[in-house]
Coordinates of C-alpha atoms in Angstrom, one line a residue:
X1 CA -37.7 -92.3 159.3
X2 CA -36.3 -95.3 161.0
X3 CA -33.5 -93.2 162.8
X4 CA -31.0 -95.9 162.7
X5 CA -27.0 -95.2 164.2
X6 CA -24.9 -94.6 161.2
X7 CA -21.8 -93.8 163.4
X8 CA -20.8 -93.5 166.7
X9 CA -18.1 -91.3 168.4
X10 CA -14.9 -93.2 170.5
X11 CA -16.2 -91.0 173.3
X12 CA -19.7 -92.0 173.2
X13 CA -18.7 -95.6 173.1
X14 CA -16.7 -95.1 176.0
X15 CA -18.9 -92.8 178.1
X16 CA -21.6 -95.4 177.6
X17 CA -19.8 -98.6 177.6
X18 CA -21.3 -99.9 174.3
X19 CA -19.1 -101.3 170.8
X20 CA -19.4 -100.1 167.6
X21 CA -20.8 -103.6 166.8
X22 CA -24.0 -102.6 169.9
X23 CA -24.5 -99.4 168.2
X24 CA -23.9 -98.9 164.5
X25 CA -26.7 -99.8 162.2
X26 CA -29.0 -100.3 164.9
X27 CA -32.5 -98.1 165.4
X28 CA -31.4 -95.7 168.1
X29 CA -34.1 -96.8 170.6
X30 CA -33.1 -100.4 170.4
X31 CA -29.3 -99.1 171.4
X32 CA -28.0 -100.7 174.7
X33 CA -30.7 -103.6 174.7
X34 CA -33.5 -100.5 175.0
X35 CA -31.6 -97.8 177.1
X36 CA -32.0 -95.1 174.7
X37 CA -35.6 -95.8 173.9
X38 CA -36.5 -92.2 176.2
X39 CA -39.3 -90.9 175.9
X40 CA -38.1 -87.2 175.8
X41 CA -35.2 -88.1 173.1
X42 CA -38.2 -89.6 170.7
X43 CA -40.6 -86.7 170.9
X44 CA -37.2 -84.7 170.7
X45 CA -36.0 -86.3 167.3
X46 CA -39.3 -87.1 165.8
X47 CA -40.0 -82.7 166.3
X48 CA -37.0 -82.5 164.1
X49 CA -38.1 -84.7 161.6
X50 CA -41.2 -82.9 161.3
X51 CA -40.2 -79.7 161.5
X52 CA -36.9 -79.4 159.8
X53 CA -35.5 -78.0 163.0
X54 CA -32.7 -78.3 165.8
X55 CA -32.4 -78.5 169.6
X56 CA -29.7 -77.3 172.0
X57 CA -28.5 -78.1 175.5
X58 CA -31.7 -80.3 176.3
X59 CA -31.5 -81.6 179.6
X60 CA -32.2 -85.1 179.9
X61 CA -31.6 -87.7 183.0
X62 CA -31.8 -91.0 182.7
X63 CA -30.7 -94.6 184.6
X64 CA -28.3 -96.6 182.3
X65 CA -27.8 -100.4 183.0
X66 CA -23.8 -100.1 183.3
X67 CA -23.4 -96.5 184.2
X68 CA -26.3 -95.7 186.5
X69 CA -27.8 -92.4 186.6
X70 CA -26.6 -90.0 184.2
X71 CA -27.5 -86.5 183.5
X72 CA -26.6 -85.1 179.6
X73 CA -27.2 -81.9 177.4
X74 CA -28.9 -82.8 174.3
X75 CA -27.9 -81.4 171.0
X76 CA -29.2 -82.1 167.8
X77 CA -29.9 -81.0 164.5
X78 CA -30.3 -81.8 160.4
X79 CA -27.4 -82.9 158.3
X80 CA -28.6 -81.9 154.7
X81 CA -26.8 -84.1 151.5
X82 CA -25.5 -82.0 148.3
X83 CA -28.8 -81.7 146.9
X84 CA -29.7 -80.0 149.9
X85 CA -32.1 -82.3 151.6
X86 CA -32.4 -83.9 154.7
X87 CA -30.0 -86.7 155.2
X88 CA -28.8 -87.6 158.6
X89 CA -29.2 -86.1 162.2
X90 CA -26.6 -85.4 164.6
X91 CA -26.6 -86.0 167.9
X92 CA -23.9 -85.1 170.6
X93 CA -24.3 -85.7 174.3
X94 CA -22.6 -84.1 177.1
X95 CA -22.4 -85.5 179.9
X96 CA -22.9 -83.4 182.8
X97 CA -24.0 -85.5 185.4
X98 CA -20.8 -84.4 188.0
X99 CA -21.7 -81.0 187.7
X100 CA -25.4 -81.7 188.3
X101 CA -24.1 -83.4 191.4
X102 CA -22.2 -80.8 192.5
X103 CA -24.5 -78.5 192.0
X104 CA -27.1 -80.4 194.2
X105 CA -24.6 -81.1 197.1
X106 CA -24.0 -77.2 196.8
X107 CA -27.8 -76.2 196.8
X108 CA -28.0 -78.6 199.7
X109 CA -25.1 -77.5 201.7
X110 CA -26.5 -73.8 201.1
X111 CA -29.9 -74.7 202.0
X112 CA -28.4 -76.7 205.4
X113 CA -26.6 -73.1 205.7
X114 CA -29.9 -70.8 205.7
X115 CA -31.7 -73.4 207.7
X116 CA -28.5 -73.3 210.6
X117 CA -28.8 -69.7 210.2
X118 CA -32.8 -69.3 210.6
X119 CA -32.5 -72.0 213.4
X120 CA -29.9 -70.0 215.3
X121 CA -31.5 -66.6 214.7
X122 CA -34.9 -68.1 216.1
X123 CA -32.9 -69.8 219.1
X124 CA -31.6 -65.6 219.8
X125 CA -34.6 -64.3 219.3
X126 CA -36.4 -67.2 222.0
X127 CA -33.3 -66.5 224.2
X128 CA -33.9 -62.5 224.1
X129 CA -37.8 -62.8 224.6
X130 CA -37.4 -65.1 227.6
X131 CA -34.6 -62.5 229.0
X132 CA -36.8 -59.6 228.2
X133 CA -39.9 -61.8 230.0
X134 CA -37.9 -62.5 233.1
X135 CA -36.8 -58.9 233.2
X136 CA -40.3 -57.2 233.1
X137 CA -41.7 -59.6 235.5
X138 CA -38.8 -59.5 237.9
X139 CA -38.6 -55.4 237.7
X140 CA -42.2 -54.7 239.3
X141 CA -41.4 -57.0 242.3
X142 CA -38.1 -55.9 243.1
X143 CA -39.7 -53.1 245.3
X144 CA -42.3 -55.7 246.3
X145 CA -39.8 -58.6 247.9
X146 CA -37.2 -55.7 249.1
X147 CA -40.2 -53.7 251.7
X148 CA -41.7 -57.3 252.8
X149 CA -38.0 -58.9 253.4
X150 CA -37.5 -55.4 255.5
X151 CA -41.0 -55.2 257.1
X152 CA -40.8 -59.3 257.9
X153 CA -37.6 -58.4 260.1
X154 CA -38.9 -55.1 261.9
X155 CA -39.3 -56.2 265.6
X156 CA -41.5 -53.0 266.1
X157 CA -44.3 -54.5 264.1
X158 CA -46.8 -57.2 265.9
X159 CA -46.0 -61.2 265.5
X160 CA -49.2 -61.6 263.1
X161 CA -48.4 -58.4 260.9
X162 CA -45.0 -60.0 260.3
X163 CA -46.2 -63.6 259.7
X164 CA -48.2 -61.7 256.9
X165 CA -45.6 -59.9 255.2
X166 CA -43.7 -63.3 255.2
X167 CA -46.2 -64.7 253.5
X168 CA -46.0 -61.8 250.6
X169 CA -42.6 -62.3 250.3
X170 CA -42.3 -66.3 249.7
X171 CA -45.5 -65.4 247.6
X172 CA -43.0 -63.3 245.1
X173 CA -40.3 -65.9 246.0
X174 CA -42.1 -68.5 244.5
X175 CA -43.3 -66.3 241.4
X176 CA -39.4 -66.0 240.8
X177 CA -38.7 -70.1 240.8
X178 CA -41.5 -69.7 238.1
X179 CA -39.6 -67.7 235.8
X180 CA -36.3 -69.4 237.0
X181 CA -37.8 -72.5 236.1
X182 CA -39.1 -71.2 232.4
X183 CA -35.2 -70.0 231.7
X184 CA -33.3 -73.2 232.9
X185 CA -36.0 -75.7 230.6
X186 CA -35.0 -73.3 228.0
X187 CA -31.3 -73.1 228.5
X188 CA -31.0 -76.8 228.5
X189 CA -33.1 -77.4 225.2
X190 CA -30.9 -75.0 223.8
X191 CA -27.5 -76.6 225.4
X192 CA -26.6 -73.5 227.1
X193 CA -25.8 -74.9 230.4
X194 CA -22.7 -74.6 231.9
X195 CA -21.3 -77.4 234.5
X196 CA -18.6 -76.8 236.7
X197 CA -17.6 -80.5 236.8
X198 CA -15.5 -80.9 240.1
X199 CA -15.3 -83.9 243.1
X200 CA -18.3 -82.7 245.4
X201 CA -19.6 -84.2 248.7
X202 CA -22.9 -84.9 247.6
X203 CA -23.6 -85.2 251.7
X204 CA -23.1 -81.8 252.0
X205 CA -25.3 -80.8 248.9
X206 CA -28.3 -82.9 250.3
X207 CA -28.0 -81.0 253.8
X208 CA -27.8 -77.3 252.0
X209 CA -30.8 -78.6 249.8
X210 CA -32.6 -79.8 253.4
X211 CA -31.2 -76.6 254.6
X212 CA -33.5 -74.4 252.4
X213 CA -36.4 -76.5 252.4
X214 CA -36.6 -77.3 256.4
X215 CA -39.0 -74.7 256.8
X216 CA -41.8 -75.4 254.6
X217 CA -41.7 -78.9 256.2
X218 CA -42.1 -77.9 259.2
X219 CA -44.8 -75.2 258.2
X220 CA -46.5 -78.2 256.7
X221 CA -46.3 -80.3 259.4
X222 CA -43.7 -83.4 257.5
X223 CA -41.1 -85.0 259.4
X224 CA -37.7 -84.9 257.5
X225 CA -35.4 -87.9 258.4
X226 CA -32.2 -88.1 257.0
X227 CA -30.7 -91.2 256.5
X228 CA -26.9 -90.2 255.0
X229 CA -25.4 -94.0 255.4
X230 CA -23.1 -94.2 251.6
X231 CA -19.6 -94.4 252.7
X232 CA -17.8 -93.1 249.4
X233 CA -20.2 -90.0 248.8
X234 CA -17.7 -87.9 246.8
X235 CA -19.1 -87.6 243.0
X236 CA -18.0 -85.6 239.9
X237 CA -21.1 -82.7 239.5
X238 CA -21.5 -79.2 239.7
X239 CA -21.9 -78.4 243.3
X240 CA -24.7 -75.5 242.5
X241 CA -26.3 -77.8 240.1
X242 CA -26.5 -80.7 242.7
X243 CA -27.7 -79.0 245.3
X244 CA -30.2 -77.3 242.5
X245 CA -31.1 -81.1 242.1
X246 CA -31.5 -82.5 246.0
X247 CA -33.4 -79.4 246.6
X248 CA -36.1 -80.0 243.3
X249 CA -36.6 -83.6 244.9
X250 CA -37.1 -82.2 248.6
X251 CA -39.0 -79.1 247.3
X252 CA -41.6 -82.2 245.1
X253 CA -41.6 -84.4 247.6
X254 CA -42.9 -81.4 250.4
X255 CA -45.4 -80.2 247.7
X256 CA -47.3 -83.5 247.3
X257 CA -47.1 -84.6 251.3
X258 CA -49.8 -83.5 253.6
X259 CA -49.4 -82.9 257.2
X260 CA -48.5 -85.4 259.2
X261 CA -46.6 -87.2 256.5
X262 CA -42.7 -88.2 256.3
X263 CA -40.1 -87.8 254.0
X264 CA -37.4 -90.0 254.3
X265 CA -33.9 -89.6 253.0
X266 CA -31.2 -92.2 252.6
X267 CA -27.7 -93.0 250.7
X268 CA -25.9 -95.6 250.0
X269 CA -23.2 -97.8 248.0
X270 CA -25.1 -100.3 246.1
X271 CA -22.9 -103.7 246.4
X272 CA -24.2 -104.6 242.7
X273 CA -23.5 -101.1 241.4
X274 CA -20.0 -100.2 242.5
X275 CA -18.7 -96.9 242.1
X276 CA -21.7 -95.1 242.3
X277 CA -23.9 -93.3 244.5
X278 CA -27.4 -94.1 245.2
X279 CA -30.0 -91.2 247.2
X280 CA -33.3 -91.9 247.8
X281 CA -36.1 -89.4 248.4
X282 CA -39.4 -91.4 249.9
X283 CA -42.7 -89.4 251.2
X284 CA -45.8 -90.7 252.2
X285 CA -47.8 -87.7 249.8
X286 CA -50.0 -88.2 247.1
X287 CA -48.2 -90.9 245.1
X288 CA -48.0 -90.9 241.3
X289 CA -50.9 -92.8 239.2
X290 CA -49.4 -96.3 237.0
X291 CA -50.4 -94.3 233.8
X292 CA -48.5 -91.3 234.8
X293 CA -45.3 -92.5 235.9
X294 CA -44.0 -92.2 232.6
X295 CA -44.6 -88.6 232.3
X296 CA -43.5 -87.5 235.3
X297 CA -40.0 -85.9 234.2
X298 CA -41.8 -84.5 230.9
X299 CA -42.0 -80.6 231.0
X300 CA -45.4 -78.8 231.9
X301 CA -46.7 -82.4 233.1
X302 CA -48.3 -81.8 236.9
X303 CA -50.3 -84.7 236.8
X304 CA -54.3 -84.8 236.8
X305 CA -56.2 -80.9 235.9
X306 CA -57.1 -81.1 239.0
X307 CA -53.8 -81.6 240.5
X308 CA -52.4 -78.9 238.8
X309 CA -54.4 -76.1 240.2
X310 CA -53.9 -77.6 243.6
X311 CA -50.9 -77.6 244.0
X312 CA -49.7 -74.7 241.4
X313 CA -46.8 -74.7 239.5
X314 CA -46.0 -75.1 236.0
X315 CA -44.1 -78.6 236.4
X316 CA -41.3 -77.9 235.2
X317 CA -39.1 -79.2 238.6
X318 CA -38.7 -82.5 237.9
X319 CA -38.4 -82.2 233.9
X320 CA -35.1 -79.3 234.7
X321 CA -34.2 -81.8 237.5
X322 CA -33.4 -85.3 235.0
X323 CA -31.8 -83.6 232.5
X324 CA -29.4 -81.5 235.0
X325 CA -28.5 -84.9 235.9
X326 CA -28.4 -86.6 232.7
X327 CA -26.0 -83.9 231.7
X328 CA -23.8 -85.0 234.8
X329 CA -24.0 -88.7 233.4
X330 CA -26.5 -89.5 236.6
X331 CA -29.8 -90.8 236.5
X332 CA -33.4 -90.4 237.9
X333 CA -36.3 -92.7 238.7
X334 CA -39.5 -92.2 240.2
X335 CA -41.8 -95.4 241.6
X336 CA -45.2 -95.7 243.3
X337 CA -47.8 -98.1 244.1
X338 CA -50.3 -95.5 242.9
X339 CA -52.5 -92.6 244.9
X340 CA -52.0 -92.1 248.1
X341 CA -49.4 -94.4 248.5
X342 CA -46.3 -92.3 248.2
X343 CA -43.3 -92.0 245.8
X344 CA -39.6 -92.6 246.1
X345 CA -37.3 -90.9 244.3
X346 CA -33.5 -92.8 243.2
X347 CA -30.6 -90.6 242.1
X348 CA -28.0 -92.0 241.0
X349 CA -24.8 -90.6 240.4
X350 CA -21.2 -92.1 239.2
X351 CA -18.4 -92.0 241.6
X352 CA -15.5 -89.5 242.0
X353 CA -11.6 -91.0 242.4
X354 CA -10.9 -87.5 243.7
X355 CA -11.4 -86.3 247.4
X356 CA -13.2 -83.0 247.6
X357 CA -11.8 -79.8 248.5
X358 CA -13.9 -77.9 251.4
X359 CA -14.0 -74.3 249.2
X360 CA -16.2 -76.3 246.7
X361 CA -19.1 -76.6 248.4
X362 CA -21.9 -74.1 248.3
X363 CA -23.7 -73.7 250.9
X364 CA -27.7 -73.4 252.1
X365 CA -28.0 -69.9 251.3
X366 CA -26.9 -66.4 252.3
X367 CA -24.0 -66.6 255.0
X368 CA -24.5 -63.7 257.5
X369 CA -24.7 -60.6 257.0
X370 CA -21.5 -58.8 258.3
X371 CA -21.7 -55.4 259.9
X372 CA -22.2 -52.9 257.6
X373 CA -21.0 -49.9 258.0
X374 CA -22.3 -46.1 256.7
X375 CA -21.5 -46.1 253.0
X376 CA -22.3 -42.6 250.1
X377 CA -24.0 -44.8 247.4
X378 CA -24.9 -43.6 243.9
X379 CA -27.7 -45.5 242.8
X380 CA -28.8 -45.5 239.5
X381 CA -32.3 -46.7 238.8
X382 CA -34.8 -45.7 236.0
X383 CA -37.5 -47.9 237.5
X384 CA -39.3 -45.4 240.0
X385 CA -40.2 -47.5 242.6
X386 CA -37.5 -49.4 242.9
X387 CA -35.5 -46.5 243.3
X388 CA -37.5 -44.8 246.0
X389 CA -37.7 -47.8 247.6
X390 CA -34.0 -48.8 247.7
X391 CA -33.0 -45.1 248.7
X392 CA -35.5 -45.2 251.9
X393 CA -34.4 -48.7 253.1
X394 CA -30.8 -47.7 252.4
X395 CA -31.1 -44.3 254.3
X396 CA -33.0 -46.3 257.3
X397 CA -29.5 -48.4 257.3
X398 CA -27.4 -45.4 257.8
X399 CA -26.6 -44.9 254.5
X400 CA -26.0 -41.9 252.0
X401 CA -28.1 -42.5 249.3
X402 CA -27.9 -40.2 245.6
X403 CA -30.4 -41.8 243.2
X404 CA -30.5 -40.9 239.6
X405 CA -31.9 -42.4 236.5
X406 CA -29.6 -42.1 234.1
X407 CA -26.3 -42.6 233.1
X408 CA -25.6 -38.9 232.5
X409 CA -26.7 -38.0 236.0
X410 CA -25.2 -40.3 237.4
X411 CA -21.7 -39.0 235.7
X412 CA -22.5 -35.8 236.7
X413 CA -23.1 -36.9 240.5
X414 CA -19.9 -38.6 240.6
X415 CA -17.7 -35.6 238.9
X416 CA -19.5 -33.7 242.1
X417 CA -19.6 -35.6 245.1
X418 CA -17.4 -38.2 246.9
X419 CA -19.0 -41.9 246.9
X420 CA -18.4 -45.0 248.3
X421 CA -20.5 -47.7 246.0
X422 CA -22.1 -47.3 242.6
X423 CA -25.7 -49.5 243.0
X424 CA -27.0 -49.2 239.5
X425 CA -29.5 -51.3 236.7
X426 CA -28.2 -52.2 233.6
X427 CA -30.9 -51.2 231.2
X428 CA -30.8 -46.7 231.5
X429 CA -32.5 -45.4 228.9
X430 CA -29.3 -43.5 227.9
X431 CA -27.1 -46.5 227.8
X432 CA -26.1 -49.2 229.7
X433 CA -24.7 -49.6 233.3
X434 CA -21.4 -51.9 231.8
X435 CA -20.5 -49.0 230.6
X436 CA -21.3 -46.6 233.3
X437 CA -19.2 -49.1 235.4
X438 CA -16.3 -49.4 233.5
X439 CA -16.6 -45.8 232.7
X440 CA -16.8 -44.8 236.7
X441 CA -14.2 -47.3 237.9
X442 CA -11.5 -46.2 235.5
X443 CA -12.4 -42.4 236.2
X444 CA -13.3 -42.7 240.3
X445 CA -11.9 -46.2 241.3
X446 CA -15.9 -46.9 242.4
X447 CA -16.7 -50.3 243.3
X448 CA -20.2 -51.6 242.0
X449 CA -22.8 -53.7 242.3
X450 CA -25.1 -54.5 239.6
X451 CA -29.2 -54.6 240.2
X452 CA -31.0 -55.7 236.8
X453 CA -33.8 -57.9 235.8
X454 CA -31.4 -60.0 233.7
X455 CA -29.5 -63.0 235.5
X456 CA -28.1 -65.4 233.1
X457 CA -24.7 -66.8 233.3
X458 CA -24.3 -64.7 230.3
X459 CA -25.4 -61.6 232.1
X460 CA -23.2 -62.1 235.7
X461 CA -20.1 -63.1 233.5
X462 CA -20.7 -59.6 231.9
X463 CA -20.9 -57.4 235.0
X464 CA -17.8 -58.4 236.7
X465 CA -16.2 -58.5 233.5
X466 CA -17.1 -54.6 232.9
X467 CA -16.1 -53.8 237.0
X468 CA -19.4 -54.7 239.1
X469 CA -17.8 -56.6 242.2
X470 CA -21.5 -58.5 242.6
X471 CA -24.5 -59.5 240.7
X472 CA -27.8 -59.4 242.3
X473 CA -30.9 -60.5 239.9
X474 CA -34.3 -58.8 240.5
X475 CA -36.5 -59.2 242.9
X476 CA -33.5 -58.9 245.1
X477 CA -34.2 -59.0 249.1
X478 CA -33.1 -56.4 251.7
X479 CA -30.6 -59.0 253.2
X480 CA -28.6 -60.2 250.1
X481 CA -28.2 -56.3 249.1
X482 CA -26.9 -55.4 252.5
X483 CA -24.7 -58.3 252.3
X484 CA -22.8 -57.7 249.1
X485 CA -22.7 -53.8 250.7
X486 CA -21.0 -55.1 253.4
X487 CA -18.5 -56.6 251.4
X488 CA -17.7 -53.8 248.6
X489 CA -14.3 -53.1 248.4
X490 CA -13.0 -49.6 248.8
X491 CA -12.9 -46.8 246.6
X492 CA -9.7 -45.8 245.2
X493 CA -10.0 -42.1 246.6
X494 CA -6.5 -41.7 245.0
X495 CA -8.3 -41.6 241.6
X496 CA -10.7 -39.6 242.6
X497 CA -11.1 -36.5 240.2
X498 CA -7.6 -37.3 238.3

C-alpha cells in the first residue's frame, strides 16, 4: 500500500501549518517536504497493514520545521468498504505537547522539592552531629578546665605547681578553639551566621584582640608594636566578629614567629582608597611559600606535613577569618617573600558615616569578678564529675551547694528548701533544663544560669528565652562561673511556695 493522504482534517491543517494542496493526495511520508516520514509512525502503519489491526494513544515526539517540537497521541485503525475489506486507515493526532511540558516542569519542580528537602534534612542532621560532637567533647573537660582555673589561682600551692596547672588549662583552652573552630567553618558554609552590623571602633577591637593574645607573646618571647595611626577608624562590623578577626590574625601571626621575633601592627587611611580602613599585621615568623599563598585562607590548609604537626592546629583560623570578613564586605590579603622571611597581613574594611557609641564595644575578656557573696544553689548536673566538682569549688567559695541529677529532684529540692540560684545542664535524662527553668521561675521566682555542652547562637537565644539570666558553654572556668554568680539577680521569695 502506498498510504497516500485522501483527506485531511481543518484542525490538522491548522495544528501543523500545512494546505490541503501540501497534503491531500500525497504519500504520507513525503507530507511537509518529509516531516512525517517517522520512523515509529511507518513501522506503526505498516503493523496495521499486515495485521489487520489498530493502535491507540501512541506516543510519538517529533521536531516539525514550523512548529518545533511537538509531542502527539497516535490513533489509528482500518476503515473497511461495503464489501467488508480494507479500504482506508484513519489517523487522528492529539496534540499533547503542553501537557507533556507541564508535566516535565512539574516532575522538575517536584524533584528540585525532594532535593531542597534532602539537602536541608542533611544540613540538620550535620548541624545536630557537630552539636552533639562539641557537647561530648566539651562535657569531660568541664571538670578538667574548672579544678586547673581554681588550682592555677591558689596562692597556697608552690610558683612551679601553678605554672603547671596553667599549662593544663590553656592545654583544654586550646582543645576548645578546636571545636569552636570546626562549628564556626560549619555555620558559615551553611549561612547560619548572624552579624550584628553596627558603627564600631575598629581601634578598640585590635587592642581587646592584643588584649587576649599579649600573653603568649610574651611567653614566646615576640615584641608586639602597635602602630594605630588611621584617623577615621570607625567601620560598619560586628564588634564580636571583629575582634574574633584581629585576634585570628594576632593569634597566626604569634603561632608562626619564634622568639625573638616582632609583630608589628599598623592602620591607616589609604589616600587612593578613601573611605576605608586599612590594618596591617607584619611578623618576622616563618613566612608563607610562593606556591602556598594561594591556599592560605582554604580550610584544613596548614601549610607543609611537616608544618602542620609543628605547629598543631587544624587550620581552620585563617579560612573562618576571610569569610567573617567577606560577610562584612571587607577583605583579606596575605604576602611574603617566601620562608623565613615573614608575612603581612592587610584588612581591609569599608568605612562607617556613623560615630560609635561606647556600650558597643566588647571588650578583652572577662571584666572583674565582683564580690560574691554566700548564695543556696541548686545544681543540677547528670554528668558526675562535673557535678562533684562544681559542688566542692562552690562550697570552698562559701556557698550552699544541693546537687541533683535530674529534673524531678531537682523539683523536689526546690518544693523543700529555700534557694538563691538554679545552676543546671540542659540535657537531664528526664527532660530538659528550659523547661526546668521556666518551670522553677514561674513556680519559685529562681534566677538561673545555664551550664551545657551546647553554645550556639541558637542554643544562648534559647536559655534566656526559657528564664536562664546567663549562658555559660562547657568547659567553663572557675572565674566566668563565679562572675555570672555574682551578678544573679534575686529570687522572688514572694513566690516562694505560692
Amino acid at each position: 500500500a502506498d498510504l497516500r493522504v485522501v483527506s485531511a482534517s481543518e484542525a490538522f491543517s491548522q495544528t501543523f501549518k500545512l494546505s490541503q494542496s501540501e497534503t491531500e493526495g500525497r504519500l504520507i511520508y513525503e507530507v511537509g517536504n518529509g516531516e512525517w516520514n517517522i520512523p515509529r509512525l511507518r513501522h506503526l502503519l505498516q503493523d496495521i497493514i499486515r495485521h489487520n489491526s489498530f493502535f491507540n494513544d501512541f506516543e510519538v515526539t517529533h521536531d516539525f520545521e514550523q512548529i518545533g517540537r511537538r509531542t502527539m497521541l497516535l490513533n489509528a485503525r482500518i476503515l473497511k468498504n461495503l464489501s467488508g475489506q480494507p479500504a482506508k486507515i484513519l489517523v487522528g493526532f492529539h496534540d499533547i505537547t503542553a501537557r507533556t511540558l507541564f508535566e516535565a516542569a512539574e516532575a522538575a519542580r517536584l524533584a528540585a522539592e525532594s532535593d531542597k528537602i534532602r539537602a536541608e534534612a542533611a544540613v540538620r542532621a550535620k548541624d545536630d552531629f557537630f552539636a552533639a560532637l562539641s557537647h561530648e567533647l566539651r562535657t569531660p573537660l568541664n571538670p578538667a578546665l574548672l579544678l586547673a582555673t581554681s588550682l592555677a589561682d591558689d596562692t597556697a600551692l608552690p610558683l612551679h605547681v601553678r605554672a603547671d596547672i596553667d599549662v593544663i588549662a590553656k592545654g583544654i583552652a586550646l582543645q576548645m578553639q578546636l571545636v569552636d573552630d570546626m562549628l564556626d567553618i560549619t555555620r558559615i558554609a551553611t549561612g547560619k551566621v548572624r552579624l550584628d552590623l553596627r558603627p564600631i571602633d575598629a581601634h578598640i577591637a585590635l587592642r581587646n584582640a592584643y588584649e587576649i593574645v599579649r600573653a603568649d607573646a610574651r611567653e614566646g618571647q615576640i615584641e608586639v608594636t602597635m602602630d594605630l595611626a588611621a584617623t577615621h577608624n570607625c567601620i560598619k562590623a560586628d564588634a564580636v566578629r571583629v575582634q574574633q578577626i584581629f585576634w585570628n590574625v594576632l593569634q597566626n601571626s604569634v603561632k608562626f614567629t619564634p622568639p625573638g621575633g616582632v609583630i608589628t601592627v599598623r592602620t591607616r587611611n589609604p589616600a587612593d582608597k578613601k573611605g576605608a580602613l586599612v590594618v596591617e599585621i607584619a611578623d618576622t615568623g616563618i613566612g608563607i611559600e610562593p606556591e602556598m599563598l594561594g591556599k592560605v585562607f582554604d580550610a584544613f590548609t596548614q601549610g607543609e606535613h611537616s608544618s602542620a604537626h609543628r605547629f598543631g592546629g587544624l587550620g581552620l583560623g585563617l579560612a573562618i577569618t576571610q569569610r567573617l570578613i567577606e560577610l562584612q564586605n571587607g577583605k583579606i590579603s596575605a604576602e611574603s617573600l617566601g620562608r623565613n622571611r615573614g608575612t603581612t597581613f592587610r584588612v581591609e574594611f569599608p568605612l562607617a558615616p556613623s560615630k560609635v557609641r561606647p556600650a558597643d564595644e566588647p571588650t578583652a575578656g572577662p571584666s572583674v569578678t565582683p564580690s560574691v557573696k554566700a548564695r543556696r544553689i541548686l545544681l543540677v548536673e547528670d554528668h558526675e564529675q562535673t557535678r562533684s566538682t562544681l559542688a566542692q569549688l562552690l562550697g570552698q567559695r562559701s556557698h550552699s551547694v544541693v546537687g541533683v541529677t535530674t529534673a524531678a529532684a531537682a523539683r523536689e529540692i526546690a518544693a523543700a528548701r529555700r534557694c538563691d540560684l538554679v545552676i543546671s545542664d540542659l540535657g537531664l535524662p528526664d527532660g530538659d533544663g528550659y523547661a526546668l527553668m521556666a518551670e522553677l521561675r514561674d513556680a519559685y521566682g529562681l534566677p538561673g544560669i545555664a551550664l551545657s555542652g551546647y553554645g550556639t547562637e541558637e542554643d544562648v537565644k534559647r536559655s534566656l528565652t526559657s528564664g536562664f539570666f546567663a549562658h555559660l558553654t562547657k568547659p567553663v572556668d572557675i572565674h566566668a562561673l563565679e562572675a555570672a554568680i555574682a551578678v544573679a539577680p534575686p529570687a522572688l521569695s514572694a513566690r516562694v511556695l505560692t
